mmCIF file of C-alpha atoms in Angstrom:
data_model
loop_
_atom_site.group_PDB
_atom_site.id
_atom_site.type_symbol
_atom_site.label_atom_id
_atom_site.label_comp_id
_atom_site.label_asym_id
_atom_site.label_seq_id
_atom_site.Cartn_x
_atom_site.Cartn_y
_atom_site.Cartn_z
ATOM 1 C CA MET A 1 6.199 109.741 50.499
ATOM 2 C CA VAL A 2 4.722 106.916 49.806
ATOM 3 C CA LYS A 3 6.300 103.715 51.265
ATOM 4 C CA MET A 4 5.369 100.748 48.965
ATOM 5 C CA ASN A 5 6.006 97.166 50.089
ATOM 6 C CA GLY A 6 7.751 94.253 49.130
ATOM 7 C CA GLU A 7 4.600 92.555 47.278
ATOM 8 C CA THR A 8 3.195 96.031 46.054
ATOM 9 C CA LEU A 9 7.342 95.819 44.072
ATOM 10 C CA MET A 10 6.601 91.871 42.804
ATOM 11 C CA THR A 11 3.598 93.030 41.520
ATOM 12 C CA ASP A 12 4.413 96.451 39.235
ATOM 13 C CA ALA A 13 7.510 94.296 37.802
ATOM 14 C CA ALA A 14 5.828 92.191 37.202
ATOM 15 C CA ALA A 15 3.086 93.550 35.411
ATOM 16 C CA PHE A 16 5.804 95.960 33.248
ATOM 17 C CA VAL A 17 7.449 91.707 32.900
ATOM 18 C CA VAL A 18 3.927 91.539 30.629
ATOM 19 C CA MET A 19 3.731 94.067 29.111
ATOM 20 C CA SER A 20 6.575 94.815 27.185
ATOM 21 C CA GLY A 21 6.795 91.354 26.063
ATOM 22 C CA ALA A 22 3.182 91.965 24.479
ATOM 23 C CA TYR A 23 5.291 95.387 23.037
ATOM 24 C CA LEU A 24 7.776 92.569 22.041
ATOM 25 C CA GLN A 25 5.574 90.463 20.112
ATOM 26 C CA LEU A 26 3.167 93.597 18.635
ATOM 27 C CA LEU A 27 6.451 94.936 16.968
ATOM 28 C CA LYS A 28 7.933 91.010 16.060
ATOM 29 C CA LYS A 29 4.064 91.188 14.334
ATOM 30 C CA LYS A 30 4.449 94.581 12.221
ATOM 31 C CA SER A 31 7.302 93.972 11.065
ATOM 32 C CA ARG A 32 6.541 90.472 9.869
ATOM 33 C CA ARG A 33 3.921 91.703 7.483
ATOM 34 C CA ARG A 34 3.945 91.144 3.960
ATOM 35 C CA SER A 35 5.526 94.795 1.539
ATOM 36 C CA ARG A 36 2.246 95.421 -0.784
ATOM 37 C CA ARG A 37 3.177 94.115 -4.176
ATOM 38 C CA ARG A 38 3.896 97.021 -6.536
ATOM 39 C CA TRP A 39 2.525 95.269 -9.720
ATOM 40 C CA TRP A 40 0.122 91.993 -9.888
ATOM 41 C CA MET A 41 2.845 91.774 -13.428
ATOM 42 C CA VAL A 42 4.921 93.451 -14.432
ATOM 43 C CA SER A 43 3.654 95.195 -18.227
ATOM 44 C CA LEU A 44 6.841 93.019 -19.720
ATOM 45 C CA ASN A 45 4.633 89.949 -18.997
ATOM 46 C CA GLN A 46 1.535 91.172 -19.597
ATOM 47 C CA SER A 47 2.079 91.054 -23.770
ATOM 48 C CA ARG A 48 3.413 87.606 -22.679
ATOM 49 C CA GLU A 49 0.178 86.355 -25.355
ATOM 50 C CA ARG A 50 0.707 88.047 -28.358
ATOM 51 C CA TYR A 51 4.722 87.539 -28.193
ATOM 52 C CA SER A 52 7.282 85.740 -26.145
ATOM 53 C CA GLY A 53 9.794 83.295 -26.688
ATOM 54 C CA THR A 54 6.352 80.260 -27.405
ATOM 55 C CA HIS A 55 5.524 81.958 -31.710
ATOM 56 C CA LEU A 56 9.545 82.784 -31.779
ATOM 57 C CA MET A 57 9.775 78.659 -31.525
ATOM 58 C CA ALA A 58 6.481 77.558 -33.500
ATOM 59 C CA ASP A 59 7.925 80.093 -36.314
ATOM 60 C CA LEU A 60 11.361 77.837 -35.619
ATOM 61 C CA LEU A 61 8.954 74.904 -36.435
ATOM 62 C CA LYS A 62 7.680 75.364 -39.249
ATOM 63 C CA GLU A 63 11.462 76.453 -40.898
ATOM 64 C CA PRO A 64 12.708 73.276 -42.663
ATOM 65 C CA SER A 65 16.407 74.222 -42.311
ATOM 66 C CA GLY A 66 17.347 72.647 -38.812
ATOM 67 C CA ARG A 67 16.459 75.989 -37.451
ATOM 68 C CA PHE A 68 15.254 74.582 -34.414
ATOM 69 C CA GLU A 69 16.544 71.947 -33.152
ATOM 70 C CA ASN A 70 20.078 74.546 -33.297
ATOM 71 C CA PHE A 71 17.538 76.803 -30.925
ATOM 72 C CA CYS A 72 16.941 73.858 -28.640
ATOM 73 C CA ARG A 73 18.948 70.308 -29.754
ATOM 74 C CA MET A 74 16.142 68.367 -30.590
ATOM 75 C CA SER A 75 12.970 67.966 -30.947
ATOM 76 C CA PHE A 76 9.545 68.839 -29.202
ATOM 77 C CA GLU A 77 6.443 66.970 -30.644
ATOM 78 C CA GLU A 78 7.480 64.471 -30.038
ATOM 79 C CA LEU A 79 8.527 65.122 -26.601
ATOM 80 C CA LEU A 80 5.860 67.140 -25.617
ATOM 81 C CA GLN A 81 3.325 64.084 -25.709
ATOM 82 C CA LYS A 82 4.735 61.894 -23.323
ATOM 83 C CA ILE A 83 5.591 65.020 -20.559
ATOM 84 C CA GLU A 84 2.683 67.615 -21.628
ATOM 85 C CA PRO A 85 0.058 65.473 -18.932
ATOM 86 C CA VAL A 86 2.809 65.354 -15.703
ATOM 87 C CA ILE A 87 4.116 69.464 -16.476
ATOM 88 C CA SER A 88 0.102 70.493 -16.725
ATOM 89 C CA LYS A 89 -0.755 72.973 -14.388
ATOM 90 C CA LYS A 90 -4.513 73.634 -13.564
ATOM 91 C CA ASP A 91 -5.664 77.683 -14.312
ATOM 92 C CA THR A 92 -6.889 79.894 -11.270
ATOM 93 C CA ARG A 93 -9.567 82.304 -10.694
ATOM 94 C CA TRP A 94 -6.566 84.974 -10.546
ATOM 95 C CA ARG A 95 -4.419 83.734 -13.630
ATOM 96 C CA LYS A 96 -3.804 81.055 -16.547
ATOM 97 C CA ALA A 97 -1.332 78.710 -15.751
ATOM 98 C CA ILE A 98 1.973 78.410 -17.975
ATOM 99 C CA PRO A 99 0.904 76.034 -20.669
ATOM 100 C CA GLY A 100 2.707 72.784 -20.867
ATOM 101 C CA LYS A 101 4.208 73.663 -24.024
ATOM 102 C CA GLU A 102 6.117 77.316 -22.884
ATOM 103 C CA ARG A 103 7.295 75.154 -19.577
ATOM 104 C CA LEU A 104 8.711 72.325 -21.543
ATOM 105 C CA ALA A 105 10.590 75.260 -24.485
ATOM 106 C CA LEU A 106 11.887 77.205 -21.756
ATOM 107 C CA THR A 107 13.445 74.093 -19.962
ATOM 108 C CA LEU A 108 14.616 73.162 -23.680
ATOM 109 C CA ARG A 109 16.062 76.630 -25.010
ATOM 110 C CA PHE A 110 18.077 76.518 -20.514
ATOM 111 C CA LEU A 111 19.656 73.068 -21.556
ATOM 112 C CA ALA A 112 20.917 73.568 -24.635
ATOM 113 C CA SER A 113 22.553 76.964 -24.188
ATOM 114 C CA GLY A 114 22.565 77.871 -20.332
ATOM 115 C CA ASP A 115 21.624 81.238 -19.893
ATOM 116 C CA SER A 116 20.431 82.866 -17.291
ATOM 117 C CA PHE A 117 16.872 82.709 -16.095
ATOM 118 C CA LYS A 118 16.898 86.695 -16.235
ATOM 119 C CA SER A 119 17.933 86.572 -19.728
ATOM 120 C CA LEU A 120 15.216 83.218 -20.344
ATOM 121 C CA HIS A 121 12.243 86.293 -18.723
ATOM 122 C CA TYR A 122 13.066 88.227 -21.508
ATOM 123 C CA LEU A 123 12.741 85.575 -24.653
ATOM 124 C CA PHE A 124 9.977 83.788 -22.628
ATOM 125 C CA LYS A 125 8.566 86.714 -20.426
ATOM 126 C CA ILE A 126 7.834 85.178 -17.570
ATOM 127 C CA SER A 127 9.335 86.116 -14.062
ATOM 128 C CA ALA A 128 12.844 84.506 -13.657
ATOM 129 C CA GLN A 129 11.556 83.841 -10.024
ATOM 130 C CA LEU A 130 8.664 81.429 -11.298
ATOM 131 C CA ILE A 131 11.616 80.390 -14.343
ATOM 132 C CA SER A 132 13.704 79.011 -10.881
ATOM 133 C CA SER A 133 10.569 76.744 -9.880
ATOM 134 C CA ILE A 134 9.594 75.970 -13.302
ATOM 135 C CA VAL A 135 13.367 74.153 -14.846
ATOM 136 C CA PRO A 136 13.748 71.950 -12.171
ATOM 137 C CA GLU A 137 9.591 70.707 -12.368
ATOM 138 C CA VAL A 138 10.589 69.850 -15.636
ATOM 139 C CA CYS A 139 13.571 68.155 -15.505
ATOM 140 C CA SER A 140 12.642 66.328 -13.210
ATOM 141 C CA ALA A 141 9.164 64.793 -15.107
ATOM 142 C CA LEU A 142 11.711 64.124 -18.034
ATOM 143 C CA ILE A 143 14.207 61.513 -15.460
ATOM 144 C CA LYS A 144 10.476 60.284 -15.075
ATOM 145 C CA VAL A 145 9.012 59.736 -17.910
ATOM 146 C CA LEU A 146 11.567 58.880 -20.367
ATOM 147 C CA SER A 147 14.057 56.869 -17.941
ATOM 148 C CA ASN A 148 13.306 53.652 -20.122
ATOM 149 C CA VAL A 149 14.621 55.958 -23.620
ATOM 150 C CA ILE A 150 18.679 54.897 -22.450
ATOM 151 C CA GLN A 151 18.548 51.465 -22.265
ATOM 152 C CA ILE A 152 23.015 49.142 -21.827
ATOM 153 C CA PRO A 153 21.816 46.268 -23.591
ATOM 154 C CA SER A 154 21.808 43.657 -21.213
ATOM 155 C CA ASN A 155 23.544 40.400 -23.480
ATOM 156 C CA GLU A 156 25.819 39.714 -25.978
ATOM 157 C CA SER A 157 23.590 39.054 -28.390
ATOM 158 C CA GLU A 158 22.076 42.670 -28.087
ATOM 159 C CA TRP A 159 25.999 44.191 -28.333
ATOM 160 C CA LYS A 160 26.441 41.943 -31.543
ATOM 161 C CA ASN A 161 23.303 43.874 -33.123
ATOM 162 C CA ILE A 162 25.340 47.372 -31.726
ATOM 163 C CA GLU A 163 28.269 46.054 -33.711
ATOM 164 C CA LYS A 164 26.188 44.810 -36.729
ATOM 165 C CA GLN A 165 24.950 48.346 -37.255
ATOM 166 C CA PHE A 166 28.818 49.754 -37.191
ATOM 167 C CA GLU A 167 29.244 47.578 -39.474
ATOM 168 C CA ASN A 168 26.645 47.819 -41.962
ATOM 169 C CA ILE A 169 26.579 52.151 -41.747
ATOM 170 C CA TRP A 170 29.587 52.723 -41.368
ATOM 171 C CA ASN A 171 31.490 49.558 -42.197
ATOM 172 C CA PHE A 172 33.511 49.962 -39.293
ATOM 173 C CA PRO A 173 33.823 46.642 -37.679
ATOM 174 C CA HIS A 174 33.723 45.188 -34.402
ATOM 175 C CA CYS A 175 33.062 48.294 -33.036
ATOM 176 C CA ILE A 176 30.089 48.358 -30.207
ATOM 177 C CA GLY A 177 29.962 51.591 -29.353
ATOM 178 C CA SER A 178 31.046 56.147 -30.116
ATOM 179 C CA MET A 179 31.646 57.447 -26.468
ATOM 180 C CA ASP A 180 32.982 60.534 -25.867
ATOM 181 C CA GLY A 181 32.664 62.655 -22.690
ATOM 182 C CA LYS A 182 32.216 66.901 -22.901
ATOM 183 C CA HIS A 183 33.125 69.338 -19.997
ATOM 184 C CA ILE A 184 30.082 71.294 -18.417
ATOM 185 C CA THR A 185 30.736 74.520 -16.796
ATOM 186 C CA ILE A 186 30.167 74.761 -12.929
ATOM 187 C CA GLU A 187 31.340 76.457 -10.054
ATOM 188 C CA ALA A 188 33.318 75.904 -7.760
ATOM 189 C CA PRO A 189 31.901 73.066 -4.595
ATOM 190 C CA ILE A 190 32.937 74.680 -1.565
ATOM 191 C CA ASN A 191 36.026 73.381 -0.484
ATOM 192 C CA SER A 192 36.906 71.200 -3.250
ATOM 193 C CA GLY A 193 40.123 72.989 -4.253
ATOM 194 C CA SER A 194 40.970 71.978 -7.940
ATOM 195 C CA GLU A 195 39.110 69.113 -7.661
ATOM 196 C CA PHE A 196 37.281 70.189 -10.378
ATOM 197 C CA TYR A 197 39.562 72.470 -12.467
ATOM 198 C CA ASN A 198 40.099 71.115 -16.170
ATOM 199 C CA TYR A 199 43.224 71.050 -18.811
ATOM 200 C CA LYS A 200 40.709 74.269 -20.311
ATOM 201 C CA GLN A 201 41.231 75.830 -17.028
ATOM 202 C CA TYR A 202 37.882 76.081 -16.125
ATOM 203 C CA PHE A 203 36.068 74.482 -13.015
ATOM 204 C CA SER A 204 33.802 71.641 -15.083
ATOM 205 C CA GLY A 205 32.069 68.429 -14.220
ATOM 206 C CA VAL A 206 31.873 66.143 -17.429
ATOM 207 C CA LEU A 207 29.394 64.430 -19.083
ATOM 208 C CA MET A 208 30.129 60.645 -20.629
ATOM 209 C CA ALA A 209 28.014 59.119 -22.715
ATOM 210 C CA LEU A 210 27.970 55.790 -25.554
ATOM 211 C CA VAL A 211 25.790 55.977 -28.022
ATOM 212 C CA ASP A 212 24.764 53.576 -30.443
ATOM 213 C CA ALA A 213 24.989 53.449 -34.738
ATOM 214 C CA ASP A 214 21.870 55.595 -35.219
ATOM 215 C CA TYR A 215 22.737 58.191 -32.330
ATOM 216 C CA ASN A 216 21.120 56.479 -29.821
ATOM 217 C CA PHE A 217 22.199 57.016 -25.947
ATOM 218 C CA ILE A 218 23.063 53.942 -24.654
ATOM 219 C CA PHE A 219 24.450 55.258 -21.250
ATOM 220 C CA ALA A 220 25.565 57.829 -20.041
ATOM 221 C CA ASP A 221 27.237 58.916 -16.703
ATOM 222 C CA CYS A 222 27.445 62.651 -15.880
ATOM 223 C CA GLY A 223 29.487 64.575 -12.307
ATOM 224 C CA CYS A 224 32.677 63.059 -12.167
ATOM 225 C CA GLN A 225 34.899 65.982 -11.483
ATOM 226 C CA GLY A 226 36.886 68.040 -14.611
ATOM 227 C CA ARG A 227 40.339 67.264 -13.218
ATOM 228 C CA LEU A 228 39.807 63.151 -14.853
ATOM 229 C CA SER A 229 41.127 62.692 -18.210
ATOM 230 C CA ASP A 230 39.257 61.368 -20.608
ATOM 231 C CA GLY A 231 40.264 57.534 -19.660
ATOM 232 C CA ALA A 232 40.404 58.013 -15.443
ATOM 233 C CA VAL A 233 36.752 59.572 -15.995
ATOM 234 C CA PHE A 234 35.467 56.239 -18.750
ATOM 235 C CA ARG A 235 37.528 53.125 -15.119
ATOM 236 C CA ASN A 236 34.446 55.674 -12.928
ATOM 237 C CA THR A 237 31.421 54.823 -14.671
ATOM 238 C CA GLU A 238 29.452 51.589 -14.196
ATOM 239 C CA LEU A 239 30.208 50.779 -17.942
ATOM 240 C CA PHE A 240 33.338 49.859 -16.471
ATOM 241 C CA LYS A 241 33.346 48.032 -13.686
ATOM 242 C CA LYS A 242 30.059 46.270 -15.020
ATOM 243 C CA SER A 243 32.332 45.054 -18.136
ATOM 244 C CA LYS A 244 35.224 43.403 -16.313
ATOM 245 C CA ILE A 245 33.005 41.831 -13.939
ATOM 246 C CA THR A 246 30.779 40.044 -17.688
ATOM 247 C CA ASP A 247 34.234 39.046 -18.694
ATOM 248 C CA CYS A 248 35.516 41.751 -21.184
ATOM 249 C CA ILE A 249 38.581 41.345 -22.876
ATOM 250 C CA ALA A 250 39.588 43.710 -25.238
ATOM 251 C CA LEU A 251 38.458 46.900 -24.249
ATOM 252 C CA GLN A 252 40.576 50.064 -25.275
ATOM 253 C CA MET A 253 40.671 53.555 -26.780
ATOM 254 C CA SER A 254 41.040 54.538 -29.821
ATOM 255 C CA HIS A 255 41.001 58.015 -32.282
ATOM 256 C CA TYR A 256 40.038 57.515 -35.614
ATOM 257 C CA GLN A 257 39.342 60.180 -37.846
ATOM 258 C CA GLY A 258 37.852 59.380 -41.853
ATOM 259 C CA LYS A 259 36.948 61.861 -45.093
ATOM 260 C CA ILE A 260 33.750 61.078 -45.057
ATOM 261 C CA PHE A 261 32.825 61.106 -41.379
ATOM 262 C CA GLN A 262 35.034 61.772 -37.791
ATOM 263 C CA PHE A 263 34.227 59.900 -33.901
ATOM 264 C CA HIS A 264 36.244 61.106 -32.017
ATOM 265 C CA THR A 265 36.234 58.123 -29.495
ATOM 266 C CA TYR A 266 35.264 54.242 -29.614
ATOM 267 C CA LEU A 267 34.692 51.831 -28.342
ATOM 268 C CA TRP A 268 36.186 48.464 -29.411
ATOM 269 C CA ALA A 269 35.302 45.304 -27.105
ATOM 270 C CA MET A 270 34.554 41.703 -28.018
ATOM 271 C CA MET A 271 32.339 40.327 -24.164
ATOM 272 C CA HIS A 272 33.649 36.606 -24.286
ATOM 273 C CA LEU A 273 36.882 34.610 -25.488
ATOM 274 C CA ASP A 274 35.133 31.973 -27.831
ATOM 275 C CA TYR A 275 33.354 35.789 -29.623
ATOM 276 C CA VAL A 276 37.222 36.610 -30.013
ATOM 277 C CA ASN A 277 38.989 32.824 -31.783
ATOM 278 C CA LYS A 278 35.587 33.431 -34.312
ATOM 279 C CA SER A 279 35.891 37.397 -35.156
#
Protein backbone atom coordinates (compact mmCIF):
# COMPACT_ATOMS: atom_id res chain seq x y z
CA MET A 1 0.00 0.00 0.00
CA VAL A 2 1.39 3.38 -1.04
CA LYS A 3 1.51 5.94 1.72
CA MET A 4 0.73 9.55 0.79
CA ASN A 5 2.25 12.40 2.64
CA GLY A 6 0.43 15.60 3.57
CA GLU A 7 1.81 17.62 0.64
CA THR A 8 0.50 15.10 -1.91
CA LEU A 9 -2.94 15.11 -0.31
CA MET A 10 -3.10 18.90 -0.44
CA THR A 11 -2.13 18.89 -4.12
CA ASP A 12 -4.76 16.30 -5.02
CA ALA A 13 -7.43 18.17 -3.06
CA ALA A 14 -6.63 21.43 -4.83
CA ALA A 15 -6.79 19.70 -8.22
CA PHE A 16 -10.16 18.21 -7.31
CA VAL A 17 -11.55 21.61 -6.32
CA VAL A 18 -10.35 23.19 -9.57
CA MET A 19 -11.83 20.40 -11.69
CA SER A 20 -15.13 20.59 -9.81
CA GLY A 21 -15.33 24.34 -10.35
CA ALA A 22 -14.63 23.97 -14.06
CA TYR A 23 -17.29 21.28 -14.35
CA LEU A 24 -19.88 23.47 -12.61
CA GLN A 25 -19.09 26.38 -14.92
CA LEU A 26 -19.60 24.09 -17.92
CA LEU A 27 -23.00 23.02 -16.58
CA LYS A 28 -24.04 26.65 -16.10
CA LYS A 29 -23.08 27.53 -19.66
CA LYS A 30 -25.12 24.63 -21.00
CA SER A 31 -28.14 25.67 -18.95
CA ARG A 32 -27.85 29.24 -20.25
CA ARG A 33 -27.92 28.20 -23.87
CA ARG A 34 -30.94 29.74 -25.51
CA SER A 35 -33.48 27.28 -26.79
CA ARG A 36 -33.91 27.45 -30.53
CA ARG A 37 -37.08 29.02 -31.81
CA ARG A 38 -39.60 26.75 -33.38
CA TRP A 39 -40.56 29.47 -35.88
CA TRP A 40 -39.03 32.72 -37.08
CA MET A 41 -42.58 34.09 -37.27
CA VAL A 42 -45.84 32.25 -36.68
CA SER A 43 -47.89 31.71 -39.83
CA LEU A 44 -50.72 33.93 -38.56
CA ASN A 45 -48.40 36.94 -38.35
CA GLN A 46 -46.86 36.20 -41.74
CA SER A 47 -50.13 37.20 -43.39
CA ARG A 48 -50.12 40.63 -41.73
CA GLU A 49 -49.63 42.48 -45.01
CA ARG A 50 -52.53 40.66 -46.63
CA TYR A 51 -55.14 41.46 -44.00
CA SER A 52 -55.01 42.72 -40.44
CA GLY A 53 -56.55 45.33 -38.18
CA THR A 54 -54.75 48.01 -40.17
CA HIS A 55 -56.78 47.12 -43.25
CA LEU A 56 -59.94 47.18 -41.17
CA MET A 57 -59.09 50.68 -39.99
CA ALA A 58 -58.41 51.77 -43.57
CA ASP A 59 -61.91 50.57 -44.51
CA LEU A 60 -63.42 52.37 -41.51
CA LEU A 61 -61.70 55.61 -42.52
CA LYS A 62 -63.61 55.52 -45.81
CA GLU A 63 -66.94 55.18 -44.01
CA PRO A 64 -68.81 58.48 -43.60
CA SER A 65 -70.82 57.14 -40.66
CA GLY A 66 -68.27 57.88 -37.93
CA ARG A 67 -67.46 54.24 -37.26
CA PHE A 68 -63.73 54.96 -37.20
CA GLU A 69 -64.20 57.48 -34.38
CA ASN A 70 -66.17 54.81 -32.53
CA PHE A 71 -63.36 52.29 -33.08
CA CYS A 72 -60.51 54.57 -31.93
CA ARG A 73 -62.43 57.34 -30.14
CA MET A 74 -60.69 60.03 -32.19
CA SER A 75 -59.51 61.11 -35.64
CA PHE A 76 -56.29 59.68 -37.02
CA GLU A 77 -54.47 61.34 -39.92
CA GLU A 78 -53.61 64.63 -38.22
CA LEU A 79 -52.29 62.81 -35.17
CA LEU A 80 -50.31 60.42 -37.38
CA GLN A 81 -48.57 63.32 -39.13
CA LYS A 82 -47.41 64.70 -35.80
CA ILE A 83 -46.22 61.48 -34.24
CA GLU A 84 -45.07 59.27 -37.14
CA PRO A 85 -41.48 60.65 -37.27
CA VAL A 86 -41.07 59.85 -33.57
CA ILE A 87 -42.44 56.30 -33.52
CA SER A 88 -41.32 54.94 -36.92
CA LYS A 89 -38.55 52.31 -37.02
CA LYS A 90 -36.12 51.36 -39.79
CA ASP A 91 -36.26 48.08 -41.71
CA THR A 92 -33.44 45.60 -41.10
CA ARG A 93 -31.83 42.90 -43.23
CA TRP A 94 -33.98 40.32 -41.50
CA ARG A 95 -37.46 41.81 -41.48
CA LYS A 96 -39.57 44.88 -42.18
CA ALA A 97 -40.31 47.21 -39.29
CA ILE A 98 -43.87 47.72 -38.09
CA PRO A 99 -44.97 50.99 -39.78
CA GLY A 100 -45.72 53.99 -37.59
CA LYS A 101 -49.31 53.92 -38.83
CA GLU A 102 -49.86 50.43 -37.41
CA ARG A 103 -48.07 51.29 -34.17
CA LEU A 104 -50.37 54.25 -33.60
CA ALA A 105 -53.48 52.32 -34.67
CA LEU A 106 -53.01 49.44 -32.23
CA THR A 107 -52.13 51.86 -29.41
CA LEU A 108 -55.28 53.91 -29.99
CA ARG A 109 -57.34 50.73 -30.07
CA PHE A 110 -55.76 49.61 -26.80
CA LEU A 111 -56.47 52.97 -25.15
CA ALA A 112 -60.03 53.07 -26.50
CA SER A 113 -61.05 49.52 -25.61
CA GLY A 114 -58.67 48.21 -22.96
CA ASP A 115 -58.29 44.99 -24.96
CA SER A 116 -55.57 42.61 -23.83
CA PHE A 117 -52.34 42.38 -25.82
CA LYS A 118 -53.36 38.84 -26.77
CA SER A 119 -56.61 40.11 -28.26
CA LEU A 120 -54.76 42.84 -30.17
CA HIS A 121 -52.35 40.18 -31.42
CA TYR A 122 -55.18 38.39 -33.23
CA LEU A 123 -56.55 41.66 -34.62
CA PHE A 124 -53.32 43.26 -35.87
CA LYS A 125 -51.25 40.07 -36.35
CA ILE A 126 -48.41 41.44 -34.24
CA SER A 127 -47.03 39.34 -31.39
CA ALA A 128 -48.20 40.18 -27.88
CA GLN A 129 -44.55 40.52 -26.80
CA LEU A 130 -43.92 43.20 -29.42
CA ILE A 131 -47.19 44.96 -28.62
CA SER A 132 -46.11 45.15 -24.97
CA SER A 133 -43.17 47.31 -26.06
CA ILE A 134 -44.98 49.28 -28.79
CA VAL A 135 -47.79 50.59 -26.56
CA PRO A 136 -45.54 52.22 -23.91
CA GLU A 137 -43.29 53.69 -26.62
CA VAL A 138 -46.20 55.26 -28.49
CA CYS A 139 -47.82 56.53 -25.28
CA SER A 140 -44.55 58.22 -24.29
CA ALA A 141 -44.32 59.75 -27.76
CA LEU A 142 -47.91 61.02 -27.54
CA ILE A 143 -47.14 62.75 -24.25
CA LYS A 144 -44.02 64.31 -25.74
CA VAL A 145 -45.60 65.48 -29.00
CA LEU A 146 -48.91 66.67 -27.53
CA SER A 147 -47.59 68.22 -24.32
CA ASN A 148 -48.68 71.70 -25.42
CA VAL A 149 -52.16 70.73 -26.59
CA ILE A 150 -53.85 70.80 -23.17
CA GLN A 151 -53.30 74.33 -21.88
CA ILE A 152 -55.21 75.76 -18.94
CA PRO A 153 -55.99 79.49 -19.28
CA SER A 154 -53.26 81.54 -17.64
CA ASN A 155 -55.07 84.85 -17.10
CA GLU A 156 -58.50 86.35 -16.53
CA SER A 157 -58.93 87.37 -20.17
CA GLU A 158 -58.63 83.77 -21.37
CA TRP A 159 -61.19 82.61 -18.80
CA LYS A 160 -63.58 85.36 -19.98
CA ASN A 161 -63.21 84.17 -23.58
CA ILE A 162 -64.28 80.67 -22.52
CA GLU A 163 -67.24 82.16 -20.65
CA LYS A 164 -68.31 84.03 -23.79
CA GLN A 165 -68.08 80.81 -25.80
CA PHE A 166 -70.41 79.00 -23.40
CA GLU A 167 -72.90 81.85 -23.54
CA ASN A 168 -72.77 82.20 -27.34
CA ILE A 169 -72.74 78.50 -28.24
CA TRP A 170 -74.79 76.96 -25.44
CA ASN A 171 -76.70 79.98 -24.08
CA PHE A 172 -75.08 79.14 -20.73
CA PRO A 173 -73.86 82.31 -18.93
CA HIS A 174 -71.15 82.55 -16.25
CA CYS A 175 -69.70 79.14 -17.08
CA ILE A 176 -65.97 78.65 -17.65
CA GLY A 177 -65.86 74.90 -18.14
CA SER A 178 -67.63 71.56 -18.16
CA MET A 179 -66.10 69.06 -15.76
CA ASP A 180 -66.65 65.37 -15.15
CA GLY A 181 -64.80 62.37 -13.76
CA LYS A 182 -64.38 58.86 -15.14
CA HIS A 183 -63.51 55.72 -13.18
CA ILE A 184 -60.74 53.74 -14.90
CA THR A 185 -60.64 50.08 -13.88
CA ILE A 186 -57.29 48.99 -12.41
CA GLU A 187 -55.82 46.08 -10.51
CA ALA A 188 -55.66 46.80 -6.80
CA PRO A 189 -52.18 48.12 -5.91
CA ILE A 190 -50.23 45.96 -3.47
CA ASN A 191 -51.12 46.59 0.18
CA SER A 192 -53.66 49.27 -0.79
CA GLY A 193 -56.62 47.62 0.94
CA SER A 194 -59.85 49.38 -0.04
CA GLU A 195 -58.08 52.64 -0.94
CA PHE A 196 -59.03 52.34 -4.64
CA TYR A 197 -62.31 50.41 -4.18
CA ASN A 198 -65.20 52.55 -5.45
CA TYR A 199 -68.94 52.62 -4.86
CA LYS A 200 -69.45 50.66 -8.09
CA GLN A 201 -67.68 47.77 -6.37
CA TYR A 202 -64.47 47.55 -8.36
CA PHE A 203 -60.97 49.03 -8.07
CA SER A 204 -60.36 52.19 -10.04
CA GLY A 205 -58.40 55.38 -10.47
CA VAL A 206 -60.22 58.57 -11.41
CA LEU A 207 -59.64 60.64 -14.54
CA MET A 208 -61.08 64.13 -14.10
CA ALA A 209 -61.11 66.61 -16.96
CA LEU A 210 -62.28 70.12 -17.78
CA VAL A 211 -63.32 71.14 -21.30
CA ASP A 212 -64.32 74.41 -22.93
CA ALA A 213 -67.42 75.10 -25.02
CA ASP A 214 -65.85 73.47 -28.12
CA TYR A 215 -65.04 70.20 -26.31
CA ASN A 216 -61.35 71.07 -26.11
CA PHE A 217 -59.61 69.76 -23.01
CA ILE A 218 -58.09 72.57 -20.96
CA PHE A 219 -57.24 70.57 -17.84
CA ALA A 220 -56.90 66.90 -16.88
CA ASP A 221 -55.97 65.08 -13.69
CA CYS A 222 -55.57 61.33 -13.23
CA GLY A 223 -54.59 58.86 -10.55
CA CYS A 224 -56.83 59.83 -7.65
CA GLN A 225 -58.26 56.95 -5.61
CA GLY A 226 -61.54 55.53 -6.84
CA ARG A 227 -63.13 55.56 -3.38
CA LEU A 228 -63.22 59.39 -3.30
CA SER A 229 -66.25 61.43 -4.34
CA ASP A 230 -66.14 63.87 -7.27
CA GLY A 231 -65.81 66.78 -4.88
CA ALA A 232 -62.92 65.15 -3.03
CA VAL A 233 -61.18 64.32 -6.30
CA PHE A 234 -61.54 67.93 -7.44
CA ARG A 235 -60.12 69.24 -4.15
CA ASN A 236 -56.99 67.16 -4.79
CA THR A 237 -56.36 68.61 -8.26
CA GLU A 238 -53.86 71.33 -9.11
CA LEU A 239 -56.73 73.36 -10.59
CA PHE A 240 -58.42 73.64 -7.19
CA LYS A 241 -55.18 74.50 -5.42
CA LYS A 242 -54.34 77.21 -7.94
CA SER A 243 -57.89 78.60 -7.89
CA LYS A 244 -57.52 79.42 -4.19
CA ILE A 245 -54.28 81.24 -4.92
CA THR A 246 -55.93 83.38 -7.63
CA ASP A 247 -58.82 84.51 -5.39
CA CYS A 248 -61.45 82.31 -6.95
CA ILE A 249 -64.37 83.29 -4.72
CA ALA A 250 -67.41 81.61 -6.27
CA LEU A 251 -66.66 77.99 -7.04
CA GLN A 252 -69.32 75.30 -7.08
CA MET A 253 -70.20 71.97 -8.62
CA SER A 254 -73.75 71.64 -9.95
CA HIS A 255 -75.92 69.43 -12.10
CA TYR A 256 -77.75 70.61 -15.19
CA GLN A 257 -79.96 68.74 -17.62
CA GLY A 258 -81.68 70.21 -20.66
CA LYS A 259 -83.98 68.83 -23.32
CA ILE A 260 -81.55 69.55 -26.15
CA PHE A 261 -78.19 68.95 -24.47
CA GLN A 262 -76.90 67.66 -21.18
CA PHE A 263 -74.03 68.61 -18.89
CA HIS A 264 -73.31 66.04 -16.19
CA THR A 265 -71.48 68.64 -14.14
CA TYR A 266 -70.35 72.16 -14.76
CA LEU A 267 -67.86 74.40 -13.11
CA TRP A 268 -68.87 77.96 -12.32
CA ALA A 269 -66.19 80.35 -11.22
CA MET A 270 -65.73 84.10 -11.21
CA MET A 271 -62.12 84.92 -10.80
CA HIS A 272 -62.16 88.34 -9.09
CA LEU A 273 -64.44 90.47 -6.94
CA ASP A 274 -64.63 93.33 -9.45
CA TYR A 275 -65.72 90.83 -12.12
CA VAL A 276 -68.49 89.52 -9.86
CA ASN A 277 -69.75 93.02 -9.15
CA LYS A 278 -69.93 93.88 -12.85
CA SER A 279 -71.89 90.75 -13.82
